[in-house]
Amino acid sequence: MMANQSFLASLNPAIKLLAHFFVMFLLMAISDPMVTFLVWVLSVLIGMILGGWRMIYLLKRLLPYIGFFVLTFWMMAAFGEGDDRIWQWGWFYMTVESMNHGLTIALRMLGFVTYGLLFTSTTDITLFIMSLIHQCKLPPKWAYGLLVGFRFIPLFKSELNQMKIAHRVRGYKQTNRWKAFMRYALPLFTQGIRKSERIAIAMEARGFTGTRDRTYYQTTKIVLKDWMYLFSLLLIVLGIVIFVG
Amino acid sequence: MMDWKMKEVVLAVILAVACGVIYLGWSTLWIPISALVGPVGAGFMFGIWVIASPIVAYIIRKPGAALIAEISAAAVELVTGSHFGLSALLVGVFQGIGAEIAFAIFGYKHYNLFTLMLSGAFAAVVGMLYNLIANGFSYYTTEVFFMTLGLHVISGILLGGWLAKVVVDALAKTGVLEQYEIMKIKRKRENNHGNVSGV
């Protein structure tokens, strides 16, 4: 999760998260494929105009999901409920209703993916956690705990790689996926636990108590444009729902 | 949730993140399999996605551990910039609440194979609630829906609950968990016994 230089990146992360969650909840309530499609188009437009997305970037991120889109549509269309039969083959039973449902759900998934991408591609992880402390009143103990944990994601990945290479150097050949899982998962967890203990002690040794009574290097606050983004997004989506639906 | 020690907080988050990294790998495995047997058939793989709750709750044994673990594990997908970021977070909240209920109904006193398996099953059921609301599972025919639910529950019990116990028990044997609740309680039990025979 890294921020770019766009307008969206300058917004308060907590408000941005709230706004996108609202749209996702609205999407859950919409059962019309046309409305869902328009709400999805809106997310692409926001990404292009306010999110700093280029056409190439958009295609690169969304194309892999075409397969997923087709699969979701197929599942709903072929196994869904309905009476108005269009086509039947074996146990697949497609109806007008199930086609409509399939299209709605597949477009809804696409909407979720794009609104999620709008958030993750424009938000800095540290600022996001800071905004959780200042705006959502998350206790600093948990907030800094989370930051420590997220720092471990690349570490876990490189450690797993290192372990695999070390095993290969010593002549280990992976034959069974299940055995390989236990072989790698166990040292990964053990190392994680050892390091977590050391980190916690190091934090406490430097005077970190986890109380709210502390100072911050970075603080986040909510300004007018955050509210403007939240409300205009909601108004436009509600407008689409009311006028098209 | 302020009575957690710092090392418990960091341990919970780091273990959850490790599970989150496993979830990521599992997702790449899931896509080809679901293309082969369909998302309903691929439900047998569901259980791994709820393993963070029983692992962390079994070690730390505090109220809220299961919920926090599942949310942090789901947040990995958000942090790595995955498209499914926001929806994964919502799913994580639902599954975490489900897992938490299993430990809450026993007053956070019992942590054994049964409660761990129950947490996997409940996570599957409450997670299915999200699927009903968001993923349109209510549009499936009744048979398909209950087949999916059944697969998820069984998978949650085995790949979630049972596997969590296997992994944590293996971790306990290595000795890294000596300072955490799971081994403290175990030692207390053994000491009581030792005192009796010592007298």
Coordinates of C-alpha atoms in Angstrom, one line a residue:
Chain A
M1 CA 0.0 0.0 0.0
M2 CA 1.7 3.1 -1.3
A3 CA 0.4 6.6 -1.9
N4 CA 0.8 8.4 -5.3
Q5 CA 0.6 12.1 -6.0
S6 CA -3.1 12.3 -6.8
F7 CA -5.9 14.3 -5.1
L8 CA -7.2 11.1 -3.5
A9 CA -3.9 10.5 -1.9
S10 CA -4.2 13.9 -0.1
L11 CA -7.5 12.9 1.6
N12 CA -7.8 11.7 5.1
P13 CA -7.5 7.9 5.0
A14 CA -10.2 7.1 7.6
I15 CA -12.7 9.3 5.8
K16 CA -11.8 7.8 2.4
L17 CA -12.2 4.3 3.9
L18 CA -15.6 5.3 5.3
A19 CA -16.7 6.7 2.0
H20 CA -15.7 3.6 0.1
F21 CA -17.3 1.3 2.6
F22 CA -20.5 3.2 2.3
V23 CA -20.5 2.7 -1.5
M24 CA -19.8 -1.0 -1.0
F25 CA -22.7 -1.3 1.4
L26 CA -24.9 0.5 -1.2
L27 CA -23.7 -1.9 -3.9
M28 CA -24.8 -4.8 -1.7
A29 CA -28.3 -3.4 -1.6
I30 CA -28.6 -2.8 -5.3
S31 CA -29.9 -5.7 -7.4
D32 CA -30.1 -4.1 -10.8
P33 CA -27.3 -4.8 -13.2
M34 CA -27.6 -1.4 -15.0
V35 CA -27.3 0.6 -11.7
T36 CA -24.4 -1.6 -10.5
F37 CA -22.6 -1.1 -13.9
L38 CA -23.0 2.7 -13.6
V39 CA -21.6 2.7 -10.0
W40 CA -18.7 0.7 -11.3
V41 CA -18.1 3.2 -14.1
L42 CA -18.1 6.0 -11.5
S43 CA -15.2 4.3 -9.7
V44 CA -13.2 4.0 -12.9
L45 CA -13.9 7.7 -13.6
I46 CA -12.8 8.7 -10.1
G47 CA -9.7 6.6 -10.5
M48 CA -8.8 8.3 -13.8
I49 CA -9.6 11.9 -12.7
L50 CA -8.9 12.0 -9.0
G51 CA -6.8 8.9 -8.4
G52 CA -4.1 9.4 -10.9
W53 CA -4.7 6.1 -12.7
R54 CA -3.4 5.8 -16.3
M55 CA -5.2 3.6 -18.8
I56 CA -2.3 1.1 -18.9
Y57 CA -2.3 0.8 -15.1
L58 CA -6.0 0.3 -15.0
L59 CA -5.9 -2.4 -17.7
K60 CA -2.9 -4.2 -16.0
R61 CA -4.7 -4.3 -12.6
L62 CA -8.2 -5.2 -13.8
L63 CA -7.6 -7.5 -16.8
P64 CA -6.6 -10.5 -14.5
Y65 CA -10.1 -10.2 -13.0
I66 CA -11.9 -10.8 -16.3
G67 CA -11.6 -14.5 -15.7
F68 CA -12.9 -14.1 -12.2
F69 CA -15.8 -12.0 -13.5
V70 CA -16.8 -14.6 -16.1
L71 CA -16.5 -17.3 -13.4
T72 CA -18.8 -15.5 -11.0
F73 CA -21.3 -14.8 -13.7
W74 CA -21.3 -18.4 -14.8
M75 CA -21.7 -19.8 -11.3
M76 CA -24.8 -17.5 -10.6
A77 CA -26.3 -18.0 -14.1
A78 CA -25.9 -21.8 -14.2
F79 CA -26.7 -22.7 -10.6
G80 CA -29.1 -19.9 -9.7
E81 CA -32.8 -20.0 -9.0
G82 CA -35.5 -19.0 -11.6
D83 CA -38.3 -20.2 -13.7
D84 CA -38.0 -18.6 -17.1
R85 CA -35.7 -21.1 -18.7
I86 CA -33.4 -20.1 -21.6
W87 CA -31.0 -23.0 -21.8
Q88 CA -30.4 -26.3 -20.2
W89 CA -27.5 -28.8 -20.5
G90 CA -26.8 -31.6 -18.0
W91 CA -27.2 -30.1 -14.5
F92 CA -26.7 -26.5 -15.8
Y93 CA -30.1 -24.7 -15.8
M94 CA -30.0 -21.1 -17.0
T95 CA -33.0 -18.8 -16.6
V96 CA -33.7 -15.1 -17.3
E97 CA -33.6 -14.4 -13.5
S98 CA -30.3 -16.2 -12.9
M99 CA -28.7 -14.4 -15.9
N100 CA -29.7 -11.1 -14.4
H101 CA -28.5 -12.1 -10.9
G102 CA -25.2 -13.4 -12.4
L103 CA -24.6 -10.1 -14.1
T104 CA -25.4 -8.1 -11.0
I105 CA -23.2 -10.1 -8.7
A106 CA -20.3 -10.2 -11.2
L107 CA -20.5 -6.4 -11.7
R108 CA -20.8 -6.0 -7.9
M109 CA -17.6 -8.0 -7.4
L110 CA -15.9 -5.8 -10.0
G111 CA -17.2 -2.7 -8.2
F112 CA -15.8 -4.0 -4.9
V113 CA -12.4 -4.7 -6.5
T114 CA -12.2 -1.2 -8.1
Y115 CA -13.3 0.7 -5.0
G116 CA -10.8 -1.4 -3.0
L117 CA -8.1 -0.5 -5.6
L118 CA -9.1 3.2 -5.3
F119 CA -8.3 3.0 -1.6
T120 CA -5.1 0.8 -1.6
S121 CA -3.5 2.6 -4.6
T122 CA -3.8 6.0 -3.1
T123 CA -3.2 5.4 0.7
D124 CA 0.0 5.3 2.6
I125 CA 0.0 2.6 5.3
T126 CA 1.6 4.7 8.0
L127 CA -0.7 7.6 7.5
F128 CA -3.6 5.1 7.5
I129 CA -2.7 3.8 10.9
M130 CA -2.1 7.3 12.2
S131 CA -5.5 8.3 11.0
L132 CA -6.9 5.2 12.8
I133 CA -5.3 6.6 16.0
H134 CA -6.5 10.2 15.6
Q135 CA -9.8 9.8 13.9
C136 CA -11.0 6.4 15.0
K137 CA -9.5 6.4 18.5
L138 CA -7.7 3.1 18.1
P139 CA -5.4 2.7 21.2
P140 CA -1.7 3.4 20.2
K141 CA -0.8 0.0 21.7
W142 CA -2.7 -1.7 19.0
A143 CA -1.9 0.8 16.3
Y144 CA 1.9 0.4 16.7
G145 CA 1.4 -3.4 17.1
L146 CA -0.2 -3.4 13.7
L147 CA 2.5 -1.3 12.2
V148 CA 5.1 -3.8 13.5
G149 CA 3.1 -6.7 12.1
F150 CA 2.8 -5.1 8.6
R151 CA 6.6 -4.5 8.6
F152 CA 6.8 -8.3 8.8
I153 CA 5.1 -9.1 5.5
P154 CA 8.2 -8.6 3.3
L155 CA 10.3 -10.2 6.0
F156 CA 8.2 -13.3 6.0
K157 CA 8.4 -13.5 2.2
S158 CA 12.2 -13.2 2.1
E159 CA 12.6 -15.6 5.0
L160 CA 10.5 -18.2 3.2
N161 CA 12.6 -17.8 0.1
Q162 CA 15.8 -18.1 2.2
M163 CA 14.5 -21.3 3.8
K164 CA 13.6 -22.9 0.5
I165 CA 17.1 -22.1 -0.9
A166 CA 18.8 -23.4 2.3
H167 CA 16.8 -26.7 2.0
R168 CA 17.8 -27.0 -1.6
V169 CA 21.5 -26.5 -0.9
R170 CA 21.3 -29.3 1.5
G171 CA 19.7 -31.6 -1.1
Y172 CA 16.0 -31.5 0.0
K173 CA 13.6 -32.2 -2.8
Q174 CA 10.0 -31.3 -2.3
T175 CA 7.8 -34.3 -3.0
N176 CA 4.7 -33.7 -1.0
R177 CA 2.9 -30.3 -0.7
W178 CA 1.5 -31.1 2.7
K179 CA 4.9 -32.1 4.2
A180 CA 6.4 -29.0 2.6
F181 CA 3.7 -26.9 4.3
M182 CA 4.6 -28.2 7.8
R183 CA 8.4 -28.0 7.0
Y184 CA 8.2 -24.3 6.1
A185 CA 5.3 -23.1 8.2
L186 CA 6.8 -24.3 11.5
P187 CA 10.2 -22.4 11.3
L188 CA 8.3 -19.4 9.9
F189 CA 6.0 -19.3 12.9
T190 CA 8.9 -20.0 15.4
Q191 CA 11.0 -17.2 14.0
G192 CA 8.0 -14.9 14.1
I193 CA 7.3 -15.7 17.7
R194 CA 11.0 -15.2 18.7
K195 CA 11.2 -11.9 16.9
S196 CA 7.9 -10.7 18.2
E197 CA 9.1 -11.2 21.8
R198 CA 12.3 -9.3 21.1
I199 CA 10.5 -6.4 19.4
A200 CA 8.0 -6.1 22.3
I201 CA 10.9 -6.0 24.8
A202 CA 12.7 -3.4 22.7
M203 CA 9.6 -1.3 22.5
E204 CA 9.1 -1.3 26.2
A205 CA 12.8 -0.7 26.9
R206 CA 12.5 2.5 24.9
G207 CA 9.6 3.7 27.0
F208 CA 6.7 2.6 24.9
T209 CA 3.8 2.0 27.2
G210 CA 0.9 2.1 24.8
T211 CA -1.0 4.9 26.5
R212 CA -2.7 7.7 24.7
D213 CA -0.6 10.2 26.5
R214 CA 2.1 10.6 23.9
T215 CA 3.3 12.8 21.1
Y216 CA 3.3 12.0 17.4
Y217 CA 5.7 12.7 14.5
Q218 CA 2.9 12.5 12.0
T219 CA -0.7 13.5 12.7
T220 CA -3.7 13.4 10.5
K221 CA -6.8 15.6 10.6
I222 CA -10.1 15.9 8.8
V223 CA -10.5 19.0 6.6
L224 CA -13.3 20.4 4.4
K225 CA -12.3 18.5 1.3
D226 CA -12.5 15.2 3.1
W227 CA -16.2 15.8 3.9
M228 CA -16.7 17.1 0.4
Y229 CA -15.4 13.9 -1.1
L230 CA -17.4 11.7 1.2
F231 CA -20.7 13.6 0.6
S232 CA -20.4 14.2 -3.1
L233 CA -19.5 10.5 -3.7
L234 CA -22.5 9.4 -1.7
L235 CA -24.8 11.9 -3.4
I236 CA -23.7 10.8 -6.9
V237 CA -24.1 7.1 -6.0
L238 CA -27.6 7.8 -4.5
G239 CA -28.4 9.9 -7.5
I240 CA -27.6 6.9 -9.8
V241 CA -29.7 4.6 -7.7
I242 CA -32.7 6.9 -7.7
F243 CA -32.7 8.1 -11.3
V244 CA -31.6 5.0 -13.1
G245 CA -33.0 2.3 -10.8
Chain B
M1 CA -8.6 -4.6 25.6
M2 CA -6.0 -2.5 27.5
D3 CA -5.0 -5.4 29.8
W4 CA -3.0 -7.1 27.0
K5 CA 0.8 -7.1 27.6
M6 CA 2.8 -5.5 24.8
K7 CA 4.4 -8.8 23.9
E8 CA 1.0 -10.4 23.5
V9 CA -0.2 -7.6 21.3
V10 CA 2.9 -8.0 19.0
L11 CA 2.7 -11.8 19.0
A12 CA -1.0 -11.7 18.1
V13 CA -0.4 -9.3 15.2
I14 CA 2.7 -11.1 13.9
L15 CA 1.1 -14.5 14.0
A16 CA -2.0 -13.2 12.3
V17 CA 0.2 -11.5 9.6
A18 CA 2.0 -14.8 9.0
C19 CA -1.4 -16.4 8.5
G20 CA -2.3 -13.6 6.2
V21 CA 0.8 -14.3 4.1
I22 CA -0.3 -18.0 3.9
Y23 CA -3.8 -16.8 2.9
L24 CA -2.2 -14.9 0.0
G25 CA -0.5 -18.0 -1.3
W26 CA -3.6 -20.0 -0.7
S27 CA -5.6 -17.5 -2.9
T28 CA -3.3 -18.1 -5.9
L29 CA -3.8 -21.8 -5.4
W30 CA -7.6 -21.3 -5.1
I31 CA -8.1 -19.6 -8.5
P32 CA -7.1 -22.5 -10.8
I33 CA -8.9 -25.1 -8.6
S34 CA -12.1 -23.0 -8.5
A35 CA -11.9 -22.7 -12.3
L36 CA -11.7 -26.5 -12.5
V37 CA -14.5 -27.5 -10.0
G38 CA -16.3 -24.2 -9.6
P39 CA -16.4 -21.9 -6.5
V40 CA -18.8 -24.2 -4.8
G41 CA -16.6 -27.3 -5.1
A42 CA -13.5 -25.3 -4.2
G43 CA -15.3 -24.6 -0.8
F44 CA -13.3 -27.5 0.6
M45 CA -10.3 -25.2 0.6
F46 CA -12.2 -22.6 2.7
G47 CA -10.9 -23.6 6.2
I48 CA -7.3 -22.2 5.8
W49 CA -8.8 -18.7 5.6
V50 CA -10.1 -18.9 9.2
I51 CA -7.0 -20.5 10.8
A52 CA -5.6 -17.3 12.3
S53 CA -8.4 -17.1 14.9
P54 CA -7.9 -20.5 16.5
I55 CA -4.1 -20.3 16.4
V56 CA -3.9 -16.9 18.2
A57 CA -6.8 -17.5 20.6
Y58 CA -5.3 -20.9 21.6
I59 CA -2.0 -19.3 22.5
I60 CA -3.1 -16.1 24.1
R61 CA -6.5 -17.1 25.5
K62 CA -8.0 -13.6 26.0
P63 CA -11.3 -12.2 25.0
G64 CA -11.1 -10.5 21.5
A65 CA -8.0 -12.5 20.4
A66 CA -9.9 -14.5 17.7
L67 CA -11.5 -11.4 16.3
I68 CA -8.4 -9.3 16.2
A69 CA -6.4 -12.1 14.7
E70 CA -8.7 -12.6 11.8
I71 CA -9.0 -8.8 11.1
S72 CA -5.2 -8.4 11.1
A73 CA -4.8 -11.4 8.8
A74 CA -7.3 -10.0 6.4
A75 CA -5.6 -6.6 6.6
V76 CA -2.5 -8.2 5.0
E77 CA -4.4 -8.3 1.8
L78 CA -5.2 -4.6 2.1
V79 CA -1.6 -3.7 2.9
T80 CA -0.1 -5.6 0.1
G81 CA -2.3 -3.6 -2.2
S82 CA -4.5 -6.5 -3.4
H83 CA -7.7 -5.6 -5.2
F84 CA -9.7 -7.6 -2.8
G85 CA -8.4 -5.5 0.0
L86 CA -11.6 -3.8 1.2
S87 CA -13.9 -6.8 0.7
A88 CA -11.3 -9.1 2.4
L89 CA -11.4 -6.8 5.4
L90 CA -15.2 -7.0 5.6
V91 CA -15.1 -10.8 5.3
G92 CA -12.4 -10.9 8.0
V93 CA -14.7 -9.0 10.4
F94 CA -17.5 -11.5 9.9
Q95 CA -15.3 -14.6 10.2
G96 CA -13.6 -13.1 13.2
I97 CA -16.9 -12.5 15.0
G98 CA -17.9 -16.1 14.2
A99 CA -14.7 -17.5 15.7
E100 CA -15.0 -15.3 18.7
I101 CA -18.5 -16.5 19.5
A102 CA -17.2 -20.1 19.9
F103 CA -14.8 -19.1 22.6
A104 CA -17.2 -16.6 24.2
I105 CA -19.9 -19.2 24.9
F106 CA -17.5 -21.1 27.0
G107 CA -16.6 -17.9 28.9
Y108 CA -13.0 -18.0 27.5
K109 CA -12.2 -20.8 29.8
H110 CA -12.0 -23.8 27.5
Y111 CA -9.4 -24.0 24.8
N112 CA -9.3 -27.6 23.5
L113 CA -9.8 -29.4 20.2
F114 CA -13.5 -29.1 20.5
T115 CA -13.7 -25.3 20.9
L116 CA -11.1 -24.8 18.2
M117 CA -13.1 -26.8 15.8
L118 CA -16.2 -25.0 16.9
S119 CA -14.6 -21.7 16.1
G120 CA -13.8 -22.9 12.6
A121 CA -17.4 -24.0 12.1
F122 CA -18.8 -20.7 13.4
A123 CA -16.4 -18.7 11.3
A124 CA -17.8 -20.6 8.3
V125 CA -21.4 -20.0 9.3
V126 CA -21.0 -16.2 10.0
G127 CA -18.8 -15.9 6.9
M128 CA -21.6 -17.4 4.9
L129 CA -23.8 -14.6 6.3
Y130 CA -21.5 -12.1 4.5
N131 CA -21.8 -14.2 1.3
L132 CA -25.6 -14.0 1.6
I133 CA -25.6 -10.2 2.0
A134 CA -22.8 -9.3 -0.4
N135 CA -22.1 -12.1 -2.8
G136 CA -25.6 -13.0 -3.7
F137 CA -25.5 -16.5 -2.4
S138 CA -29.3 -16.2 -1.7
Y139 CA -29.7 -16.4 -5.5
Y140 CA -28.4 -20.0 -5.6
T141 CA -30.8 -22.9 -5.5
T142 CA -31.4 -24.2 -2.0
E143 CA -29.4 -27.4 -2.6
V144 CA -26.4 -25.6 -4.0
F145 CA -26.4 -23.1 -1.1
F146 CA -26.6 -25.8 1.6
M147 CA -24.0 -27.9 -0.1
T148 CA -21.6 -24.9 -0.1
L149 CA -22.4 -24.1 3.6
G150 CA -21.8 -27.8 4.5
L151 CA -18.5 -27.8 2.7
H152 CA -17.4 -24.6 4.3
V153 CA -18.3 -25.8 7.8
I154 CA -16.5 -29.2 7.4
S155 CA -13.4 -27.4 5.9
G156 CA -13.5 -24.8 8.7
I157 CA -13.5 -27.6 11.3
L158 CA -10.7 -29.5 9.7
L159 CA -8.4 -27.0 8.0
G160 CA -9.3 -24.3 10.5
G161 CA -9.7 -25.8 14.0
W162 CA -7.9 -29.1 13.8
L163 CA -4.9 -27.9 11.8
A164 CA -4.6 -24.9 14.1
K165 CA -4.2 -27.3 17.1
V166 CA -1.6 -29.4 15.2
V167 CA 0.4 -26.4 14.3
V168 CA 0.3 -24.8 17.8
D169 CA 1.1 -28.0 19.6
A170 CA 4.1 -28.5 17.3
L171 CA 5.1 -24.9 18.1
A172 CA 4.7 -25.5 21.9
K173 CA 7.1 -28.5 21.6
T174 CA 9.9 -26.2 20.2
G175 CA 9.7 -24.2 23.4
V176 CA 9.1 -20.7 22.0
L177 CA 5.7 -20.4 23.7
E178 CA 7.0 -20.9 27.3
Q179 CA 6.2 -17.4 28.3
Y180 CA 2.6 -17.3 27.0
E181 CA -0.7 -18.2 28.5
I182 CA -0.9 -21.6 26.8
M183 CA 2.2 -23.0 28.5
K184 CA 1.6 -21.1 31.8
I185 CA -1.6 -22.9 32.2
K186 CA -0.1 -26.2 31.3
R187 CA 2.8 -25.7 33.8
K188 CA 0.3 -24.7 36.5
R189 CA -1.6 -28.0 36.0
E190 CA 1.6 -30.1 36.0
N191 CA 2.9 -28.3 39.1
N192 CA -0.2 -29.0 41.1
H193 CA 0.3 -32.6 40.3
G194 CA 4.0 -32.4 41.2
N195 CA 3.3 -30.8 44.6
V196 CA 1.0 -33.6 45.5
S197 CA 3.6 -36.3 44.7
G198 CA 6.3 -34.1 46.2
V199 CA 4.6 -34.0 49.6

